[in-house]
Amino acid sequence: MELPLIKLRSVGDERGFLAFLEENEEITFQVKRIYYLFNTSEGVSRGFHAHKELDQIAICVAGSCEMLLDDGGSRETFVLRSPEIGLRIARGIWREMHNFSRDCVLLVLASELYDEEDYIRDYDEFIGWVNKA
Ligand code: TYD
């Protein structure tokens, strides 16, 4: 799996920090949707799906969480705990999110509008889809 972590640009001074992403730099797709997970209940895990055509970048802008990425051949867990780090989640990658801190805000930039048809929510189906591709 290609290392999906992106060091984001940020400017800081005595007032604090400001981080940013720009199209054709950190963002390699047209952003059609932004969503964020917040107030996640303790012990809850989310995700457990892949997308056929959706590219995303996730940024843990507050708190921390873990993102497991699985390309059908190998899986790797990334701990997100910095607002200066982005995680690319390319199409065709199974993802699970675990261990959300109470204050976690996970911001996601997405290349397409919400479309339930684009989801693969069954792991065995995901493996079959990967092997067919
Ligand atoms: P989902 O992507 O299934 O998140 P998770 O796998 O973490 O549970 O989304 C949860 C619900 O939110 C689902 O009913 C669809 C809805 N939803 C939208 O309406 N728009 C969106 O942009 C997203 C991401 C989800």
Coordinates of N, CA, C and O and ligand atoms in Angstrom, one line a residue:
M1 N 0.9 -1.2 0.0 CA 0.0 0.0 0.0 C 0.9 1.2 0.0 O 1.8 1.3 0.8
E2 N 0.6 2.2 -0.9 CA 1.4 3.4 -1.0 C 1.1 4.2 0.3 O 0.0 4.2 0.8
L3 N 2.2 4.8 0.9 CA 2.0 5.5 2.1 C 1.0 6.7 1.9 O 1.2 7.6 1.2
P4 N -0.2 6.6 2.6 CA -1.2 7.6 2.3 C -1.2 8.8 3.2 O -2.1 9.6 3.1
L5 N -0.2 9.0 4.0 CA -0.2 10.1 4.9 C 0.4 11.4 4.2 O 1.3 11.3 3.4
I6 N -0.3 12.5 4.4 CA 0.2 13.8 3.7 C 0.5 14.7 4.8 O -0.4 15.0 5.7
K7 N 1.7 15.3 4.8 CA 2.0 16.4 5.7 C 1.4 17.7 5.2 O 1.7 18.1 4.1
L8 N 0.5 18.3 5.9 CA -0.2 19.4 5.4 C 0.7 20.7 5.7 O 1.4 20.7 6.7
R9 N 0.5 21.7 4.9 CA 1.1 22.9 5.1 C 0.4 23.7 6.2 O -0.8 23.7 6.3
S10 N 1.2 24.3 7.1 CA 0.5 25.2 8.1 C 1.4 26.3 8.4 O 2.6 26.3 8.3
V11 N 0.8 27.4 8.8 CA 1.5 28.6 9.2 C 1.2 28.9 10.7 O 0.0 28.8 11.1
G12 N 2.2 29.2 11.5 CA 1.9 29.4 12.9 C 2.7 30.6 13.3 O 3.7 30.9 12.8
D13 N 2.1 31.3 14.3 CA 2.8 32.4 14.9 C 2.3 32.5 16.4 O 1.6 31.5 16.8
E14 N 2.5 33.6 17.1 CA 2.1 33.6 18.5 C 0.6 33.6 18.6 O 0.1 33.2 19.7
R15 N -0.2 33.7 17.5 CA -1.6 33.7 17.6 C -2.2 32.3 17.5 O -3.3 32.0 17.9
G16 N -1.3 31.4 17.0 CA -1.8 30.0 16.8 C -1.4 29.5 15.4 O -0.6 30.1 14.7
F17 N -2.1 28.5 15.0 CA -1.8 27.8 13.7 C -3.0 27.8 12.7 O -4.1 27.8 13.1
L18 N -2.6 27.8 11.4 CA -3.6 27.7 10.3 C -3.1 26.7 9.3 O -2.0 26.9 8.8
A19 N -3.8 25.7 9.1 CA -3.4 24.6 8.1 C -4.3 24.7 6.9 O -5.4 25.1 7.0
F20 N -3.7 24.3 5.7 CA -4.5 24.5 4.5 C -4.2 23.4 3.5 O -3.1 22.8 3.5
L21 N -5.1 23.1 2.6 CA -5.0 22.2 1.5 C -5.5 22.9 0.3 O -6.5 23.6 0.3
E22 N -4.8 22.7 -0.9 CA -5.3 23.3 -2.1 C -5.4 22.2 -3.2 O -4.7 21.3 -3.3
E23 N -6.3 22.6 -4.1 CA -6.6 21.7 -5.3 C -5.3 21.7 -6.1 O -4.5 22.7 -6.2
N24 N -5.0 20.5 -6.7 CA -3.8 20.3 -7.5 C -2.5 20.2 -6.6 O -1.4 20.1 -7.2
E25 N -2.6 20.4 -5.3 CA -1.4 20.3 -4.5 C -1.7 19.0 -3.6 O -1.6 17.9 -4.1
E26 N -2.2 19.3 -2.4 CA -2.6 18.1 -1.5 C -3.8 17.4 -2.0 O -3.9 16.2 -1.9
I27 N -4.7 18.1 -2.6 CA -6.0 17.6 -3.1 C -5.9 17.2 -4.6 O -5.8 18.2 -5.4
T28 N -6.0 16.0 -4.9 CA -5.8 15.6 -6.3 C -7.1 15.2 -7.0 O -7.1 14.6 -8.0
F29 N -8.2 15.7 -6.4 CA -9.5 15.5 -7.1 C -10.3 16.8 -6.8 O -9.9 17.6 -6.0
Q30 N -11.4 16.9 -7.5 CA -12.3 18.0 -7.3 C -13.2 17.7 -6.1 O -13.8 16.6 -6.0
V31 N -13.2 18.5 -5.1 CA -14.0 18.3 -3.9 C -15.4 18.5 -4.2 O -15.8 19.7 -4.5
K32 N -16.3 17.5 -4.0 CA -17.7 17.7 -4.3 C -18.5 17.6 -2.9 O -19.7 18.0 -2.9
R33 N -17.8 17.2 -1.9 CA -18.5 17.0 -0.6 C -17.5 17.0 0.5 O -16.4 16.6 0.4
I34 N -18.0 17.6 1.6 CA -17.2 17.6 2.9 C -18.1 17.1 4.0 O -19.3 17.5 4.0
Y35 N -17.6 16.2 4.8 CA -18.4 15.8 5.9 C -17.5 15.6 7.1 O -16.3 15.5 6.9
Y36 N -18.0 15.5 8.3 CA -17.2 15.3 9.5 C -17.9 14.4 10.5 O -19.1 14.5 10.7
L37 N -17.1 13.6 11.2 CA -17.6 12.8 12.3 C -17.3 13.5 13.6 O -16.1 13.9 13.8
F38 N -18.2 13.6 14.5 CA -17.9 14.3 15.8 C -18.9 13.7 16.8 O -19.9 13.0 16.5
N39 N -18.6 13.9 18.1 CA -19.4 13.4 19.2 C -19.6 11.9 19.1 O -20.6 11.3 19.4
T40 N -18.5 11.2 18.6 CA -18.6 9.7 18.4 C -18.7 9.1 19.8 O -17.8 9.5 20.7
S41 N -19.6 8.2 20.0 CA -19.7 7.6 21.4 C -18.5 6.7 21.7 O -17.9 6.1 20.8
E42 N -18.3 6.6 23.0 CA -17.1 5.8 23.4 C -17.2 4.4 23.0 O -18.3 3.8 23.1
G43 N -16.1 3.8 22.5 CA -16.1 2.4 22.1 C -16.7 2.1 20.8 O -16.7 0.9 20.4
V44 N -17.2 3.1 20.1 CA -17.8 2.9 18.8 C -16.8 2.8 17.7 O -15.8 3.5 17.7
S45 N -17.0 1.8 16.8 CA -16.2 1.8 15.6 C -17.1 2.1 14.4 O -18.3 1.8 14.4
R46 N -16.5 2.7 13.4 CA -17.3 3.0 12.2 C -16.7 2.6 10.9 O -15.5 2.1 10.9
G47 N -17.3 2.9 9.8 CA -16.7 2.6 8.5 C -17.1 1.2 8.1 O -18.3 0.9 7.8
F48 N -16.2 0.3 8.0 CA -16.5 -1.1 7.6 C -17.1 -1.1 6.2 O -18.1 -1.7 6.0
H49 N -16.5 -0.4 5.3 CA -16.9 -0.4 3.9 C -15.8 0.1 3.0 O -14.8 0.6 3.5
A50 N -16.0 -0.1 1.7 CA -15.1 0.4 0.7 C -16.0 1.2 -0.3 O -17.2 1.0 -0.3
H51 N -15.3 2.0 -1.1 CA -16.0 2.7 -2.2 C -15.5 2.3 -3.5 O -14.2 2.2 -3.7
K52 N -16.3 2.2 -4.5 CA -15.8 1.8 -5.8 C -15.2 2.9 -6.6 O -14.2 2.7 -7.3
E53 N -15.7 4.1 -6.4 CA -15.3 5.3 -7.2 C -14.9 6.5 -6.4 O -14.8 7.6 -7.0
L54 N -14.9 6.4 -5.1 CA -14.7 7.6 -4.3 C -13.3 7.8 -3.8 O -12.8 6.8 -3.2
D55 N -12.7 9.0 -4.0 CA -11.5 9.3 -3.4 C -11.7 10.3 -2.2 O -12.5 11.2 -2.4
Q56 N -10.9 10.1 -1.2 CA -11.2 10.9 0.0 C -9.9 11.3 0.7 O -8.8 10.6 0.5
I57 N -9.9 12.4 1.4 CA -8.8 12.7 2.3 C -9.4 13.0 3.7 O -10.4 13.8 3.8
A58 N -8.9 12.3 4.7 CA -9.4 12.5 6.1 C -8.4 13.2 6.9 O -7.2 13.0 6.8
I59 N -8.9 14.2 7.7 CA -8.0 14.9 8.6 C -8.6 14.9 10.0 O -9.8 15.3 10.1
C60 N -7.9 14.5 10.9 CA -8.4 14.5 12.3 C -8.1 15.9 12.9 O -7.0 16.1 13.3
V61 N -9.0 16.8 12.7 CA -8.7 18.2 13.1 C -8.8 18.4 14.6 O -8.3 19.5 15.1
A62 N -9.3 17.5 15.3 CA -9.3 17.6 16.8 C -9.3 16.2 17.4 O -9.9 15.3 16.8
G63 N -8.7 16.0 18.5 CA -8.7 14.7 19.2 C -7.9 13.7 18.4 O -7.0 14.0 17.7
S64 N -8.3 12.4 18.5 CA -7.6 11.3 17.8 C -8.5 10.2 17.4 O -9.6 10.0 18.0
C65 N -8.1 9.4 16.5 CA -8.8 8.1 16.1 C -7.8 7.3 15.3 O -6.7 7.7 15.0
E66 N -8.2 6.1 15.1 CA -7.4 5.1 14.3 C -8.1 4.8 13.0 O -9.4 4.5 13.1
M67 N -7.4 4.8 11.9 CA -8.0 4.4 10.6 C -7.3 3.2 10.1 O -6.1 3.2 9.9
L68 N -8.0 2.1 9.9 CA -7.5 0.9 9.4 C -7.8 0.9 7.9 O -9.0 1.1 7.5
L69 N -6.8 0.8 7.0 CA -7.0 0.7 5.6 C -6.5 -0.7 5.1 O -5.5 -1.2 5.5
D70 N -7.3 -1.2 4.2 CA -7.1 -2.6 3.7 C -7.3 -2.6 2.2 O -8.4 -2.2 1.7
D71 N -6.3 -3.0 1.4 CA -6.4 -3.0 0.0 C -6.8 -4.3 -0.6 O -6.7 -4.6 -1.8
G72 N -7.1 -5.2 0.3 CA -7.5 -6.6 -0.1 C -6.3 -7.5 0.0 O -6.5 -8.8 0.0
G73 N -5.1 -7.0 0.1 CA -3.9 -7.8 0.2 C -3.3 -7.6 1.6 O -2.8 -8.6 2.2
S74 N -3.3 -6.4 2.0 CA -2.7 -6.1 3.3 C -3.5 -5.0 4.0 O -4.2 -4.2 3.4
R75 N -3.4 -5.0 5.3 CA -4.1 -3.9 6.1 C -3.1 -3.2 7.0 O -2.1 -3.8 7.5
E76 N -3.4 -1.9 7.2 CA -2.5 -1.1 8.0 C -3.3 -0.1 8.8 O -4.3 0.4 8.3
T77 N -2.9 0.1 10.1 CA -3.7 1.0 10.9 C -2.9 2.3 11.1 O -1.7 2.2 11.4
F78 N -3.5 3.4 10.9 CA -2.9 4.7 11.0 C -3.5 5.5 12.2 O -4.7 5.6 12.3
V79 N -2.7 5.9 13.1 CA -3.2 6.7 14.2 C -3.2 8.2 13.8 O -2.2 8.7 13.4
L80 N -4.4 8.8 13.8 CA -4.5 10.2 13.4 C -4.7 11.0 14.7 O -5.7 10.8 15.4
R81 N -3.8 11.9 14.9 CA -3.9 12.7 16.1 C -3.3 14.1 15.9 O -3.0 14.8 16.8
S82 N -3.1 14.5 14.6 CA -2.6 15.8 14.3 C -3.4 16.5 13.2 O -3.7 15.9 12.2
P83 N -3.8 17.8 13.5 CA -4.5 18.5 12.4 C -3.6 18.9 11.3 O -4.1 19.6 10.3
E84 N -2.4 18.5 11.3 CA -1.4 18.9 10.3 C -1.1 17.6 9.4 O -0.2 17.7 8.6
I85 N -1.9 16.6 9.6 CA -1.7 15.3 8.8 C -3.0 15.0 8.1 O -4.1 14.9 8.7
G86 N -2.9 14.7 6.8 CA -4.1 14.2 6.1 C -3.8 12.7 5.7 O -2.7 12.3 5.6
L87 N -4.9 12.0 5.5 CA -4.8 10.6 5.1 C -5.6 10.4 3.9 O -6.8 10.6 3.8
R88 N -4.9 9.9 2.8 CA -5.6 9.6 1.6 C -6.3 8.3 1.7 O -5.6 7.3 2.1
I89 N -7.5 8.3 1.3 CA -8.3 7.0 1.3 C -8.8 6.9 -0.2 O -9.8 7.5 -0.5
A90 N -8.0 6.1 -1.0 CA -8.3 6.0 -2.4 C -9.5 5.1 -2.6 O -9.9 4.3 -1.7
R91 N -10.1 5.2 -3.8 CA -11.2 4.3 -4.1 C -10.7 2.8 -4.0 O -9.5 2.6 -4.2
G92 N -11.6 1.9 -3.7 CA -11.2 0.5 -3.7 C -10.5 0.1 -2.4 O -9.9 -1.0 -2.4
I93 N -10.5 0.9 -1.4 CA -9.8 0.6 -0.1 C -10.9 0.4 1.0 O -11.7 1.3 1.2
W94 N -10.8 -0.7 1.7 CA -11.7 -1.0 2.8 C -11.2 -0.1 4.0 O -10.0 -0.1 4.2
R95 N -12.1 0.5 4.7 CA -11.7 1.3 5.9 C -12.5 1.0 7.1 O -13.7 0.8 7.0
E96 N -11.8 1.1 8.2 CA -12.5 1.0 9.5 C -11.9 2.0 10.4 O -10.8 2.3 10.3
M97 N -12.8 2.6 11.2 CA -12.3 3.7 12.2 C -12.6 3.2 13.6 O -13.7 2.7 13.9
H98 N -11.6 3.3 14.4 CA -11.6 2.8 15.8 C -11.1 3.8 16.8 O -10.3 4.7 16.4
N99 N -11.3 3.5 18.0 CA -10.7 4.3 19.1 C -10.8 5.8 19.0 O -9.8 6.5 19.1
F100 N -12.0 6.3 18.7 CA -12.2 7.7 18.7 C -12.1 8.3 20.1 O -12.7 7.8 21.0
S101 N -11.3 9.4 20.2 CA -11.4 10.1 21.5 C -12.7 10.9 21.5 O -13.3 11.2 20.5
R102 N -13.1 11.2 22.7 CA -14.4 11.9 22.9 C -14.5 13.2 22.1 O -15.5 13.6 21.6
D103 N -13.3 13.9 22.0 CA -13.2 15.2 21.3 C -12.8 15.1 19.9 O -12.6 16.1 19.2
C104 N -12.8 13.9 19.3 CA -12.4 13.7 17.9 C -13.4 14.4 16.9 O -14.6 14.2 17.0
V105 N -12.8 15.1 16.0 CA -13.5 15.6 14.9 C -12.7 15.2 13.6 O -11.6 15.6 13.4
L106 N -13.3 14.3 12.9 CA -12.7 13.7 11.7 C -13.3 14.3 10.5 O -14.5 14.0 10.1
L107 N -12.6 15.2 9.8 CA -13.1 15.9 8.6 C -12.7 15.1 7.4 O -11.6 14.7 7.3
V108 N -13.6 15.0 6.4 CA -13.3 14.3 5.2 C -13.7 15.1 4.0 O -14.8 15.6 3.9
L109 N -12.7 15.1 3.1 CA -13.0 15.7 1.7 C -13.2 14.6 0.8 O -12.5 13.6 0.8
A110 N -14.3 14.7 0.0 CA -14.7 13.6 -0.9 C -14.9 14.1 -2.3 O -15.3 15.2 -2.6
S111 N -14.5 13.2 -3.3 CA -14.5 13.5 -4.7 C -15.9 13.4 -5.3 O -16.1 13.8 -6.5
E112 N -16.9 12.8 -4.6 CA -18.2 12.6 -5.2 C -19.3 12.9 -4.2 O -19.0 12.9 -3.0
L113 N -20.5 13.2 -4.7 CA -21.6 13.3 -3.8 C -21.9 12.0 -3.1 O -21.5 10.9 -3.6
Y114 N -22.7 12.0 -2.0 CA -23.1 10.8 -1.4 C -23.9 9.9 -2.3 O -24.8 10.3 -2.9
D115 N -23.5 8.6 -2.4 CA -24.2 7.7 -3.2 C -24.1 6.3 -2.6 O -23.0 5.7 -2.7
E116 N -25.1 5.8 -2.1 CA -25.1 4.5 -1.4 C -24.7 3.4 -2.4 O -24.1 2.4 -2.0
E117 N -25.0 3.6 -3.7 CA -24.7 2.6 -4.7 C -23.2 2.4 -4.8 O -22.7 1.3 -5.3
D118 N -22.4 3.4 -4.4 CA -20.9 3.3 -4.5 C -20.3 2.5 -3.4 O -19.1 2.2 -3.4
Y119 N -21.1 2.1 -2.4 CA -20.5 1.4 -1.2 C -20.4 -0.1 -1.4 O -21.3 -0.7 -2.0
I120 N -19.4 -0.7 -0.9 CA -19.3 -2.1 -0.7 C -19.3 -2.3 0.9 O -18.3 -1.9 1.5
R121 N -20.3 -2.8 1.4 CA -20.4 -2.9 2.9 C -20.1 -4.3 3.4 O -20.2 -4.5 4.7
D122 N -19.9 -5.2 2.6 CA -19.7 -6.6 3.0 C -18.2 -7.0 2.6 O -17.8 -6.8 1.5
Y123 N -17.5 -7.5 3.7 CA -16.0 -7.7 3.4 C -15.7 -8.8 2.4 O -14.8 -8.6 1.6
D124 N -16.5 -9.8 2.4 CA -16.3 -10.9 1.4 C -16.6 -10.4 0.0 O -15.9 -10.7 -0.9
E125 N -17.6 -9.6 -0.1 CA -17.9 -9.0 -1.4 C -16.8 -8.1 -1.8 O -16.4 -8.0 -3.0
F126 N -16.2 -7.3 -0.9 CA -15.0 -6.5 -1.2 C -13.9 -7.3 -1.7 O -13.3 -6.9 -2.8
I127 N -13.5 -8.4 -1.1 CA -12.4 -9.2 -1.5 C -12.7 -9.8 -2.9 O -11.9 -9.8 -3.8
G128 N -14.0 -10.2 -3.2 CA -14.4 -10.7 -4.5 C -14.2 -9.6 -5.6 O -13.7 -9.8 -6.7
W129 N -14.6 -8.4 -5.2 CA -14.5 -7.2 -6.1 C -13.1 -6.9 -6.4 O -12.7 -6.6 -7.6
V130 N -12.2 -6.9 -5.4 CA -10.7 -6.7 -5.6 C -10.1 -7.7 -6.5 O -9.4 -7.4 -7.5
N131 N -10.5 -9.0 -6.3 CA -9.9 -10.0 -7.1 C -10.4 -10.0 -8.6 O -9.7 -10.5 -9.5
K132 N -11.6 -9.5 -8.8 CA -12.1 -9.4 -10.1 C -11.5 -8.2 -10.9 O -11.4 -8.3 -12.1
A133 N -11.1 -7.2 -10.2 CA -10.6 -5.9 -10.8 C -9.2 -6.1 -11.4 O -8.5 -7.0 -11.0
Ligands
TYD1 P1 -21.7 6.0 6.4 O1 -20.8 6.4 5.3 O2 -22.4 4.6 6.3 O3 -20.7 6.0 7.7 P2 -20.2 4.8 8.6 O4 -19.8 3.7 7.7 O5 -19.1 5.5 9.4 O6 -21.4 4.5 9.5 O7 -22.7 7.1 6.7 C1 -23.6 7.0 7.9 C2 -24.9 7.5 7.5 O8 -24.8 8.9 7.1 C3 -25.6 6.8 6.3 O9 -27.0 6.6 6.7 C4 -25.5 7.7 5.2 C5 -25.4 9.1 5.8 N1 -24.5 10.0 5.0 C6 -25.0 11.0 4.2 O10 -26.3 11.2 4.2 N2 -24.2 11.8 3.6 C7 -22.8 11.6 3.6 O11 -22.1 12.4 3.0 C8 -22.3 10.6 4.4 C9 -20.8 10.3 4.5 C10 -23.2 9.8 5.1

